[in-house]
Amino acid sequence: MSRLLVIGCGGVAQVAIQKCCQNSKVFTEMCLASRTVSKCDALKEKIEKNGTDVKITTATVNADDVNDVIKLIKEYQPDAVLNVALPYQDLTIMDACLECKVDYIDTANYEPEDTDEPTWRAAYEKRCKEKGFTAYFDYSYQWAYMDKFKEAGITGLLGTGFDPGVTSVFTAYAKKHYFDEIHTVDILDCNGGDHGYAFATNFNPEINLREVSANGSYWEDGHWVETKPMEIKRVYDFPEVGQKDMYLLHHEEIEALGRNFPEIKRIRFFMTFGQSYLDHMRCLEDVGMLSTSPINFEGKEIVPIQFLKALLPDPASLGPRTVGKTNIGCIFTGVKDGKERTIYIYNVCDHQECYKELGSQAISYTTGVPAMIGTALVLSGQWKKPGVYTTDEFDPDPYMEMLGEYGLPWVVDEKPVLVE
Ligand code: NDP
């Protein structure tokens, strides 16, 4: 029995919300709130038409305004807030949860919308020098809430999507059941799907393009090694998808795993990209379309990457056109009982199967299902722990069980091909 407030109603939210409705033992009442309430109303209508035991209401909220979120939480009185808006809103929503003493869950770590803001910029430049990676996002802003969340007796579950989220749970699961010590982790994110457009992103274009066009980096022997964007390329033959080019990226779970598993000597993250995607991205970058700094255009201030987002297909609309499969997982090496061991834990997800079930493509699906699972585990008390934590810091077993139950079954391969 619980009341959940969900903030955001985009591609990921629509899957998470529909999956919550499949789990009405835990989720009994939900308020769907977003900037554009018509999207929440349309989803409520769709869910109610298909039949549900969950009592759904909708609301408008501007999650950039902490007082607006506090007002809504006070009115609705939820047991937890699931943030599936954008990373820009993480801190305002966390502040509101703190003020109202309500549990908080999200799928992506904080980054600011305006990367030219002087106070943030000064802290960012200091961090680049001290830590050695230049991504706009890092966990320091959200980990800083640890003591405040502990004092308030509330849980903050950070990054319960697929990557981060499931990949971190796979790591905790590998450690619990397969290794005494893990030595290396390669996280491989392969999207073998085809949507038929020359260029489109599978989740929010602004967040996606910021991440992919940035420098790469990996964790080795307790420190970051940074690379130029797309500098490190490998080819891998993915089970059920086939051979793909993949490139090393910086990714947020590396930071948490590096801190929480100090025994791991190297952690890398690779994502597959087709040549058309890379050519378009490079061209857009060269002409300044990926810039996050506002420019003045005919008397109006616009941010180039936000203008580009308005031109690109909405990721939530890709469902009917996308065919093929995703394969996301982790290859671990390490030792068990004094012997060297290697395992690969992965999930394969079919875009069209996701579309048939919920009307979404597999990227939204593979993120929305774990968002529901993490929220359910906090609400049911299994993952309730005052403070702020990533998904690798809890017992992985109930999460792994629910992945299978809610559409993301996983495979353990004990003889995988390693990435060189
Ligand atoms: P979308 O752009 O499709 O949806 C974002 C939603 O948030 C929209 O409904 C938008 O409203 C709403 N929103 C934006 N700003 C505000 C605001 N100020 N107040 C209230 N609502 C707001 O994004 P996605 O669904 O693709 O992504 C959602 C989240 O999931 C992102 O944080 C993304 O980084 C994360 N993600 C995580 C992954 C993982 O594996 N961990 C993978 C993919 C995504 P409007 O409709 O008005 O625009």
Tab-separated table of C-alpha atoms and ligand atoms in Angstrom:
chain	number	residue	atom	x	y	z
A	1	MET	CA	0.000	0.000	0.000
A	2	SER	CA	1.711	3.196	-1.090
A	3	ARG	CA	1.306	6.557	-2.741
A	4	LEU	CA	3.909	7.532	-5.337
A	5	LEU	CA	4.484	10.929	-6.912
A	6	VAL	CA	6.133	10.592	-10.351
A	7	ILE	CA	7.731	13.733	-11.817
A	8	GLY	CA	8.231	13.788	-15.610
A	9	CYS	CA	6.132	12.122	-18.304
A	10	GLY	CA	8.574	11.468	-21.170
A	11	GLY	CA	9.795	8.220	-22.721
A	12	VAL	CA	11.258	6.665	-19.558
A	13	ALA	CA	8.446	7.858	-17.269
A	14	GLN	CA	5.762	6.335	-19.486
A	15	VAL	CA	7.325	2.876	-19.119
A	16	ALA	CA	8.021	3.261	-15.384
A	17	ILE	CA	4.436	4.364	-14.709
A	18	GLN	CA	2.859	1.528	-16.751
A	19	LYS	CA	5.150	-0.978	-14.999
A	20	CYS	CA	4.087	0.399	-11.573
A	21	CYS	CA	0.509	-0.306	-12.648
A	22	GLN	CA	1.500	-3.961	-13.269
A	23	ASN	CA	2.673	-4.084	-9.634
A	24	SER	CA	-0.429	-2.839	-7.832
A	25	LYS	CA	0.453	-4.809	-4.679
A	26	VAL	CA	3.135	-2.174	-3.999
A	27	PHE	CA	1.774	0.825	-5.906
A	28	THR	CA	-1.796	1.599	-4.907
A	29	GLU	CA	-2.038	5.310	-5.720
A	30	MET	CA	0.014	7.453	-8.110
A	31	CYS	CA	0.119	11.116	-9.018
A	32	LEU	CA	1.620	11.774	-12.467
A	33	ALA	CA	3.060	15.286	-12.490
A	34	SER	CA	4.996	17.105	-15.188
A	35	ARG	CA	5.570	20.442	-16.866
A	36	THR	CA	3.143	19.514	-19.665
A	37	VAL	CA	0.204	17.979	-17.806
A	38	SER	CA	-1.580	16.962	-21.024
A	39	LYS	CA	1.000	14.134	-21.402
A	40	CYS	CA	0.078	12.879	-17.898
A	41	ASP	CA	-3.644	13.104	-18.695
A	42	ALA	CA	-3.181	11.156	-21.949
A	43	LEU	CA	-1.210	8.412	-20.186
A	44	LYS	CA	-3.763	8.187	-17.341
A	45	GLU	CA	-6.531	7.796	-19.941
A	46	LYS	CA	-4.596	5.055	-21.781
A	47	ILE	CA	-3.858	3.123	-18.562
A	48	GLU	CA	-7.432	3.400	-17.275
A	49	LYS	CA	-8.818	2.299	-20.638
A	50	ASN	CA	-6.677	-0.868	-20.435
A	51	GLY	CA	-7.817	-1.413	-16.820
A	52	THR	CA	-5.834	-0.869	-13.615
A	53	ASP	CA	-6.254	-1.203	-9.840
A	54	VAL	CA	-4.034	1.824	-9.228
A	55	LYS	CA	-5.766	5.107	-8.417
A	56	ILE	CA	-4.191	7.725	-10.704
A	57	THR	CA	-4.337	11.512	-10.500
A	58	THR	CA	-2.377	14.135	-12.466
A	59	ALA	CA	-0.843	17.528	-11.699
A	60	THR	CA	1.230	20.293	-13.220
A	61	VAL	CA	4.623	20.938	-11.654
A	62	ASN	CA	7.662	23.026	-12.493
A	63	ALA	CA	10.419	20.915	-10.955
A	64	ASP	CA	12.991	23.697	-11.445
A	65	ASP	CA	11.162	25.502	-8.637
A	66	VAL	CA	11.699	23.828	-5.260
A	67	ASN	CA	8.664	25.579	-3.726
A	68	ASP	CA	6.403	24.280	-6.478
A	69	VAL	CA	7.558	20.699	-5.778
A	70	ILE	CA	7.155	21.183	-1.991
A	71	LYS	CA	3.611	22.493	-2.523
A	72	LEU	CA	2.683	19.439	-4.599
A	73	ILE	CA	4.252	16.999	-2.105
A	74	LYS	CA	2.352	18.658	0.761
A	75	GLU	CA	-0.908	18.447	-1.161
A	76	TYR	CA	-0.494	14.843	-2.365
A	77	GLN	CA	1.346	13.407	0.687
A	78	PRO	CA	3.251	10.665	-1.198
A	79	ASP	CA	5.445	8.012	0.464
A	80	ALA	CA	8.125	8.538	-2.210
A	81	VAL	CA	8.936	10.693	-5.232
A	82	LEU	CA	10.237	9.111	-8.460
A	83	ASN	CA	12.162	11.683	-10.497
A	84	VAL	CA	12.030	10.751	-14.188
A	85	ALA	CA	12.263	14.343	-15.411
A	86	LEU	CA	15.776	15.491	-16.354
A	87	PRO	CA	19.071	15.446	-14.398
A	88	TYR	CA	18.781	19.260	-14.186
A	89	GLN	CA	15.952	18.830	-11.663
A	90	ASP	CA	17.680	16.315	-9.341
A	91	LEU	CA	18.708	18.818	-6.670
A	92	THR	CA	15.471	20.803	-6.511
A	93	ILE	CA	13.481	17.577	-6.145
A	94	MET	CA	15.926	16.243	-3.505
A	95	ASP	CA	15.589	19.524	-1.575
A	96	ALA	CA	11.801	19.241	-1.675
A	97	CYS	CA	11.933	15.589	-0.492
A	98	LEU	CA	14.207	16.630	2.361
A	99	GLU	CA	11.902	19.436	3.419
A	100	CYS	CA	8.881	17.066	3.391
A	101	LYS	CA	10.782	13.958	4.677
A	102	VAL	CA	9.834	11.765	1.714
A	103	ASP	CA	12.000	9.091	0.000
A	104	TYR	CA	13.626	10.076	-3.320
A	105	ILE	CA	14.485	7.930	-6.389
A	106	ASP	CA	16.031	8.909	-9.756
A	107	THR	CA	17.694	7.429	-12.867
A	108	ALA	CA	20.498	9.877	-13.717
A	109	ASN	CA	22.940	11.973	-11.732
A	110	TYR	CA	22.859	15.726	-11.453
A	111	GLU	CA	24.167	18.029	-14.122
A	112	PRO	CA	23.301	21.706	-14.489
A	113	GLU	CA	21.345	23.045	-17.428
A	114	ASP	CA	23.540	26.153	-17.624
A	115	THR	CA	27.185	25.083	-17.667
A	116	ASP	CA	28.323	28.716	-17.921
A	117	GLU	CA	26.892	29.689	-14.507
A	118	PRO	CA	30.000	31.138	-12.747
A	119	THR	CA	29.692	29.444	-9.293
A	120	TRP	CA	29.036	26.023	-10.807
A	121	ARG	CA	31.750	26.561	-13.433
A	122	ALA	CA	34.402	27.392	-10.798
A	123	ALA	CA	33.568	24.222	-8.803
A	124	TYR	CA	33.561	22.184	-12.045
A	125	GLU	CA	36.989	23.410	-13.117
A	126	LYS	CA	38.412	22.627	-9.656
A	127	ARG	CA	36.928	19.107	-9.836
A	128	CYS	CA	38.339	18.528	-13.359
A	129	LYS	CA	41.822	19.298	-12.041
A	130	GLU	CA	41.473	17.333	-8.788
A	131	LYS	CA	39.683	14.218	-10.083
A	132	GLY	CA	40.872	14.131	-13.704
A	133	PHE	CA	37.620	13.776	-15.647
A	134	THR	CA	35.751	16.538	-17.460
A	135	ALA	CA	32.151	15.246	-17.779
A	136	TYR	CA	29.543	17.815	-16.721
A	137	PHE	CA	27.940	15.313	-14.343
A	138	ASP	CA	29.361	13.732	-11.202
A	139	TYR	CA	28.006	12.327	-7.947
A	140	SER	CA	29.482	14.920	-5.586
A	141	TYR	CA	26.354	17.118	-5.593
A	142	GLN	CA	24.038	14.268	-4.635
A	143	TRP	CA	26.418	12.423	-2.279
A	144	ALA	CA	26.581	15.716	-0.355
A	145	TYR	CA	23.000	14.967	0.829
A	146	MET	CA	24.090	11.832	2.755
A	147	ASP	CA	24.009	13.283	6.288
A	148	LYS	CA	20.921	15.401	5.687
A	149	PHE	CA	18.980	12.382	4.349
A	150	LYS	CA	20.207	10.251	7.292
A	151	GLU	CA	19.067	12.857	9.803
A	152	ALA	CA	15.677	13.127	8.091
A	153	GLY	CA	15.355	9.304	8.078
A	154	ILE	CA	14.735	9.211	4.320
A	155	THR	CA	16.255	7.095	1.531
A	156	GLY	CA	17.731	8.549	-1.652
A	157	LEU	CA	18.181	5.866	-4.342
A	158	LEU	CA	20.321	7.275	-7.143
A	159	GLY	CA	20.498	6.048	-10.731
A	160	THR	CA	18.056	3.136	-10.936
A	161	GLY	CA	17.849	2.914	-14.754
A	162	PHE	CA	19.717	0.289	-16.785
A	163	ASP	CA	23.093	1.967	-16.992
A	164	PRO	CA	23.503	3.203	-14.346
A	165	GLY	CA	21.199	1.031	-12.299
A	166	VAL	CA	21.056	-2.567	-13.462
A	167	THR	CA	24.770	-2.593	-14.424
A	168	SER	CA	25.616	-1.657	-10.812
A	169	VAL	CA	23.256	-4.353	-9.488
A	170	PHE	CA	24.951	-6.866	-11.823
A	171	THR	CA	28.261	-5.884	-10.174
A	172	ALA	CA	26.907	-6.388	-6.639
A	173	TYR	CA	25.368	-9.710	-7.755
A	174	ALA	CA	28.635	-10.894	-9.354
A	175	LYS	CA	30.501	-10.039	-6.143
A	176	LYS	CA	27.919	-11.768	-3.936
A	177	HIS	CA	27.607	-15.010	-5.932
A	178	TYR	CA	30.601	-15.424	-8.281
A	179	PHE	CA	33.745	-13.722	-6.947
A	180	ASP	CA	35.826	-13.253	-3.823
A	181	GLU	CA	37.451	-10.335	-5.627
A	182	ILE	CA	36.495	-8.579	-8.875
A	183	HIS	CA	39.486	-7.246	-10.826
A	184	THR	CA	38.014	-5.711	-13.999
A	185	VAL	CA	34.568	-4.665	-15.225
A	186	ASP	CA	33.679	-3.830	-18.833
A	187	ILE	CA	30.165	-2.436	-19.170
A	188	LEU	CA	28.885	-2.956	-22.723
A	189	ASP	CA	25.813	-1.078	-23.963
A	190	CYS	CA	24.740	-2.227	-27.410
A	191	ASN	CA	21.701	-0.924	-29.229
A	192	GLY	CA	21.247	-3.037	-32.343
A	193	GLY	CA	17.924	-1.312	-33.089
A	194	ASP	CA	17.122	0.608	-36.281
A	195	HIS	CA	14.502	3.404	-36.282
A	196	GLY	CA	14.925	4.250	-39.956
A	197	TYR	CA	15.897	7.914	-39.396
A	198	ALA	CA	19.332	9.152	-40.506
A	199	PHE	CA	19.747	10.685	-37.040
A	200	ALA	CA	17.724	10.463	-33.819
A	201	THR	CA	18.532	9.801	-30.166
A	202	ASN	CA	16.916	7.065	-28.073
A	203	PHE	CA	16.481	9.179	-24.987
A	204	ASN	CA	16.339	12.912	-24.303
A	205	PRO	CA	18.494	14.376	-27.157
A	206	GLU	CA	20.040	17.117	-25.052
A	207	ILE	CA	21.233	14.777	-22.281
A	208	ASN	CA	22.244	12.071	-24.789
A	209	LEU	CA	24.321	14.353	-27.044
A	210	ARG	CA	26.023	16.074	-24.124
A	211	GLU	CA	27.120	12.640	-22.841
A	212	VAL	CA	28.230	11.169	-26.142
A	213	SER	CA	30.156	14.194	-27.463
A	214	ALA	CA	32.186	14.566	-24.247
A	215	ASN	CA	35.658	13.161	-23.559
A	216	GLY	CA	35.788	9.460	-22.682
A	217	SER	CA	37.378	8.160	-19.505
A	218	TYR	CA	37.942	4.977	-17.534
A	219	TRP	CA	38.993	4.047	-14.010
A	220	GLU	CA	42.365	2.330	-13.569
A	221	ASP	CA	44.359	1.619	-10.401
A	222	GLY	CA	42.442	4.187	-8.338
A	223	HIS	CA	42.426	7.081	-10.786
A	224	TRP	CA	40.740	8.356	-13.961
A	225	VAL	CA	42.343	8.066	-17.397
A	226	GLU	CA	40.748	10.500	-19.850
A	227	THR	CA	40.546	10.047	-23.638
A	228	LYS	CA	39.367	12.207	-26.538
A	229	PRO	CA	35.726	11.607	-27.629
A	230	MET	CA	35.465	8.275	-29.493
A	231	GLU	CA	39.254	7.760	-29.288
A	232	ILE	CA	39.021	4.116	-28.161
A	233	LYS	CA	37.090	1.811	-30.478
A	234	ARG	CA	36.543	-1.929	-30.199
A	235	VAL	CA	34.473	-4.422	-32.187
A	236	TYR	CA	32.384	-6.960	-30.249
A	237	ASP	CA	30.111	-9.794	-31.299
A	238	PHE	CA	27.044	-9.369	-29.068
A	239	PRO	CA	24.850	-12.390	-28.280
A	240	GLU	CA	21.541	-12.180	-30.225
A	241	VAL	CA	22.586	-8.896	-31.910
A	242	GLY	CA	25.813	-9.569	-33.805
A	243	GLN	CA	29.028	-7.673	-34.467
A	244	LYS	CA	29.046	-3.939	-33.666
A	245	ASP	CA	31.546	-1.096	-33.343
A	246	MET	CA	31.655	0.252	-29.805
A	247	TYR	CA	33.412	3.264	-28.297
A	248	LEU	CA	34.700	4.038	-24.819
A	249	LEU	CA	32.659	6.726	-22.990
A	250	HIS	CA	32.737	8.278	-19.544
A	251	HIS	CA	29.726	6.967	-17.616
A	252	GLU	CA	28.341	7.744	-14.198
A	253	GLU	CA	28.306	4.246	-12.654
A	254	ILE	CA	32.111	4.052	-13.045
A	255	GLU	CA	32.430	6.751	-10.368
A	256	ALA	CA	30.215	4.935	-7.859
A	257	LEU	CA	31.691	1.477	-8.547
A	258	GLY	CA	35.249	2.841	-8.273
A	259	ARG	CA	34.402	4.260	-4.843
A	260	ASN	CA	32.336	1.340	-3.529
A	261	PHE	CA	34.516	-1.522	-4.861
A	262	PRO	CA	38.105	-0.325	-4.296
A	263	GLU	CA	39.424	-3.831	-5.202
A	264	ILE	CA	38.409	-3.311	-8.883
A	265	LYS	CA	41.524	-2.396	-10.849
A	266	ARG	CA	39.885	-1.243	-14.084
A	267	ILE	CA	36.323	-0.178	-15.022
A	268	ARG	CA	35.443	0.765	-18.606
A	269	PHE	CA	32.178	1.613	-20.367
A	270	PHE	CA	31.563	1.036	-24.093
A	271	MET	CA	28.546	2.010	-26.191
A	272	THR	CA	27.801	0.998	-29.787
A	273	PHE	CA	27.248	3.645	-32.471
A	274	GLY	CA	26.641	3.363	-36.193
A	275	GLN	CA	28.660	5.455	-38.650
A	276	SER	CA	25.631	7.580	-39.631
A	277	TYR	CA	25.047	8.632	-36.004
A	278	LEU	CA	28.724	9.547	-35.539
A	279	ASP	CA	28.935	11.479	-38.834
A	280	HIS	CA	25.813	13.512	-38.009
A	281	MET	CA	26.978	14.195	-34.474
A	282	ARG	CA	30.429	15.362	-35.602
A	283	CYS	CA	28.906	17.649	-38.211
A	284	LEU	CA	26.400	19.152	-35.736
A	285	GLU	CA	29.215	19.690	-33.255
A	286	ASP	CA	31.437	21.328	-35.874
A	287	VAL	CA	28.758	23.899	-36.712
A	288	GLY	CA	28.052	24.658	-33.030
A	289	MET	CA	24.658	22.937	-32.718
A	290	LEU	CA	25.699	20.951	-29.610
A	291	SER	CA	26.635	24.094	-27.674
A	292	THR	CA	24.971	24.585	-24.273
A	293	SER	CA	25.807	28.307	-24.213
A	294	PRO	CA	22.939	30.655	-25.129
A	295	ILE	CA	23.238	32.777	-28.299
A	296	ASN	CA	21.171	35.740	-29.386
A	297	PHE	CA	19.090	34.957	-32.480
A	298	GLU	CA	16.964	37.766	-33.916
A	299	GLY	CA	16.516	39.362	-30.503
A	300	LYS	CA	15.735	36.114	-28.675
A	301	GLU	CA	18.133	34.081	-26.564
A	302	ILE	CA	18.313	30.427	-27.635
A	303	VAL	CA	20.505	27.503	-26.561
A	304	PRO	CA	21.688	25.680	-29.736
A	305	ILE	CA	21.351	22.142	-28.299
A	306	GLN	CA	17.801	22.918	-27.093
A	307	PHE	CA	16.897	24.219	-30.552
A	308	LEU	CA	18.310	21.005	-32.040
A	309	LYS	CA	16.180	18.968	-29.599
A	310	ALA	CA	13.079	20.702	-30.971
A	311	LEU	CA	14.029	19.585	-34.506
A	312	LEU	CA	14.858	15.954	-33.728
A	313	PRO	CA	12.273	13.157	-33.390
A	314	ASP	CA	10.839	12.785	-29.874
A	315	PRO	CA	12.433	9.570	-28.472
A	316	ALA	CA	8.998	8.592	-27.119
A	317	SER	CA	7.755	8.471	-30.753
A	318	LEU	CA	10.374	5.967	-31.985
A	319	GLY	CA	8.531	2.887	-30.666
A	320	PRO	CA	6.505	1.911	-33.740
A	321	ARG	CA	9.490	2.347	-36.138
A	322	THR	CA	12.305	0.679	-34.187
A	323	VAL	CA	13.231	-2.928	-34.952
A	324	GLY	CA	16.065	-5.051	-33.567
A	325	LYS	CA	17.431	-5.747	-30.099
A	326	THR	CA	19.511	-4.209	-27.343
A	327	ASN	CA	22.126	-6.122	-25.359
A	328	ILE	CA	23.399	-4.417	-22.194
A	329	GLY	CA	25.591	-6.075	-19.592
A	330	CYS	CA	28.919	-6.381	-17.797
A	331	ILE	CA	31.938	-8.629	-18.283
A	332	PHE	CA	33.728	-9.322	-14.995
A	333	THR	CA	37.121	-10.884	-14.342
A	334	GLY	CA	38.448	-11.775	-10.891
A	335	VAL	CA	39.097	-14.682	-8.542
A	336	LYS	CA	36.958	-17.200	-6.662
A	337	ASP	CA	38.473	-19.738	-4.233
A	338	GLY	CA	41.952	-18.858	-5.511
A	339	LYS	CA	41.041	-19.526	-9.188
A	340	GLU	CA	40.689	-16.954	-11.961
A	341	ARG	CA	37.166	-16.532	-13.245
A	342	THR	CA	35.320	-14.589	-15.975
A	343	ILE	CA	31.585	-14.031	-16.332
A	344	TYR	CA	29.306	-11.923	-18.534
A	345	ILE	CA	25.870	-10.953	-17.207
A	346	TYR	CA	23.599	-9.364	-19.796
A	347	ASN	CA	20.035	-8.699	-20.832
A	348	VAL	CA	18.689	-8.797	-24.387
A	349	CYS	CA	15.592	-6.738	-25.112
A	350	ASP	CA	13.587	-6.609	-28.346
A	351	HIS	CA	12.339	-3.161	-29.466
A	352	GLN	CA	9.168	-4.501	-31.090
A	353	GLU	CA	8.280	-6.692	-28.092
A	354	CYS	CA	8.524	-3.578	-25.885
A	355	TYR	CA	6.352	-1.672	-28.316
A	356	LYS	CA	3.721	-4.423	-28.328
A	357	GLU	CA	3.620	-4.505	-24.543
A	358	LEU	CA	3.754	-0.799	-23.623
A	359	GLY	CA	4.027	1.291	-26.807
A	360	SER	CA	7.711	2.164	-26.181
A	361	GLN	CA	11.098	1.370	-27.710
A	362	ALA	CA	13.629	-0.717	-25.772
A	363	ILE	CA	15.800	2.157	-24.457
A	364	SER	CA	12.872	3.695	-22.581
A	365	TYR	CA	11.775	0.177	-21.568
A	366	THR	CA	15.163	-0.925	-20.220
A	367	THR	CA	15.331	2.297	-18.151
A	368	GLY	CA	11.693	2.482	-17.008
A	369	VAL	CA	11.481	-1.099	-15.700
A	370	PRO	CA	14.469	-0.682	-13.293
A	371	ALA	CA	13.064	2.708	-12.212
A	372	MET	CA	9.909	0.888	-11.097
A	373	ILE	CA	11.903	-1.917	-9.430
A	374	GLY	CA	14.123	0.433	-7.406
A	375	THR	CA	11.077	2.432	-6.304
A	376	ALA	CA	9.189	-0.742	-5.336
A	377	LEU	CA	12.134	-1.974	-3.230
A	378	VAL	CA	12.371	1.340	-1.369
A	379	LEU	CA	8.611	1.487	-0.794
A	380	SER	CA	8.377	-2.154	0.330
A	381	GLY	CA	11.180	-1.532	2.849
A	382	GLN	CA	13.655	-4.023	1.282
A	383	TRP	CA	15.923	-1.203	0.110
A	384	LYS	CA	14.964	1.363	2.742
A	385	LYS	CA	18.139	2.817	4.307
A	386	PRO	CA	18.370	6.450	5.438
A	387	GLY	CA	21.025	8.273	3.403
A	388	VAL	CA	21.875	8.533	-0.292
A	389	TYR	CA	22.990	5.401	-2.177
A	390	THR	CA	23.539	3.931	-5.622
A	391	THR	CA	22.055	0.566	-6.581
A	392	ASP	CA	25.272	-1.406	-5.956
A	393	GLU	CA	24.991	-0.649	-2.216
A	394	PHE	CA	21.995	-2.936	-1.502
A	395	ASP	CA	21.267	-6.673	-1.609
A	396	PRO	CA	21.056	-7.373	-5.378
A	397	ASP	CA	18.947	-10.554	-5.130
A	398	PRO	CA	15.424	-9.085	-4.907
A	399	TYR	CA	16.230	-6.635	-7.709
A	400	MET	CA	17.575	-9.430	-9.967
A	401	GLU	CA	14.470	-11.492	-9.275
A	402	MET	CA	12.175	-8.608	-10.232
A	403	LEU	CA	14.126	-7.957	-13.460
A	404	GLY	CA	13.114	-11.423	-14.647
A	405	GLU	CA	9.548	-10.993	-13.443
A	406	TYR	CA	9.002	-7.588	-15.098
A	407	GLY	CA	10.407	-8.146	-18.580
A	408	LEU	CA	14.217	-7.924	-18.375
A	409	PRO	CA	15.482	-11.488	-17.874
A	410	TRP	CA	19.251	-11.860	-17.694
A	411	VAL	CA	21.827	-14.427	-18.741
A	412	VAL	CA	25.082	-15.446	-17.032
A	413	ASP	CA	27.710	-16.601	-19.558
A	414	GLU	CA	30.699	-18.212	-17.825
A	415	LYS	CA	32.895	-18.311	-20.962
A	416	PRO	CA	32.582	-14.896	-22.628
A	417	VAL	CA	34.955	-13.389	-25.176
A	418	LEU	CA	36.841	-10.575	-23.407
A	419	VAL	CA	37.271	-7.036	-24.736
A	420	GLU	CA	40.934	-6.379	-25.430
B	1	NDP	P1	12.209	13.045	-21.927
B	1	NDP	O1	12.777	14.307	-22.433
B	1	NDP	O2	11.483	12.135	-22.848
B	1	NDP	O3	11.220	13.348	-20.689
B	1	NDP	C1	11.530	14.270	-19.690
B	1	NDP	C2	10.230	14.628	-18.984
B	1	NDP	O4	10.544	15.536	-17.910
B	1	NDP	C3	9.233	15.348	-19.896
B	1	NDP	O5	7.945	14.881	-19.598
B	1	NDP	C4	9.426	16.799	-19.488
B	1	NDP	O6	8.294	17.614	-19.654
B	1	NDP	C5	9.694	16.648	-18.000
B	1	NDP	N1	10.343	17.851	-17.487
B	1	NDP	C6	11.452	18.467	-17.978
B	1	NDP	N2	11.730	19.563	-17.262
B	1	NDP	C7	10.785	19.636	-16.295
B	1	NDP	C8	10.530	20.552	-15.255
B	1	NDP	N3	11.301	21.613	-15.045
B	1	NDP	N4	9.461	20.327	-14.442
B	1	NDP	C9	8.662	19.243	-14.648
B	1	NDP	N5	8.835	18.354	-15.620
B	1	NDP	C10	9.900	18.535	-16.440
B	1	NDP	O7	13.421	12.268	-21.216
B	1	NDP	P2	13.598	10.692	-21.052
B	1	NDP	O8	12.324	10.095	-20.596
B	1	NDP	O9	14.284	10.173	-22.248
B	1	NDP	O10	14.656	10.647	-19.835
B	1	NDP	C11	14.214	10.808	-18.489
B	1	NDP	C12	15.395	10.613	-17.540
B	1	NDP	O11	15.915	9.302	-17.670
B	1	NDP	C13	16.571	11.563	-17.813
B	1	NDP	O12	17.073	12.022	-16.572
B	1	NDP	C14	17.593	10.667	-18.474
B	1	NDP	O13	18.910	11.117	-18.283
B	1	NDP	C15	17.342	9.363	-17.742
B	1	NDP	N6	17.832	8.165	-18.443
B	1	NDP	C16	18.514	7.223	-17.717
B	1	NDP	C17	19.005	6.087	-18.326
B	1	NDP	C18	19.660	5.030	-17.515
B	1	NDP	O14	19.855	3.915	-18.033
B	1	NDP	N7	20.002	5.245	-16.263
B	1	NDP	C19	18.833	5.850	-19.783
B	1	NDP	C20	17.993	6.846	-20.436
B	1	NDP	C21	17.543	7.970	-19.784
B	1	NDP	P3	7.832	18.186	-21.117
B	1	NDP	O15	6.947	17.126	-21.618
B	1	NDP	O16	7.143	19.465	-20.810
B	1	NDP	O17	9.099	18.374	-21.924
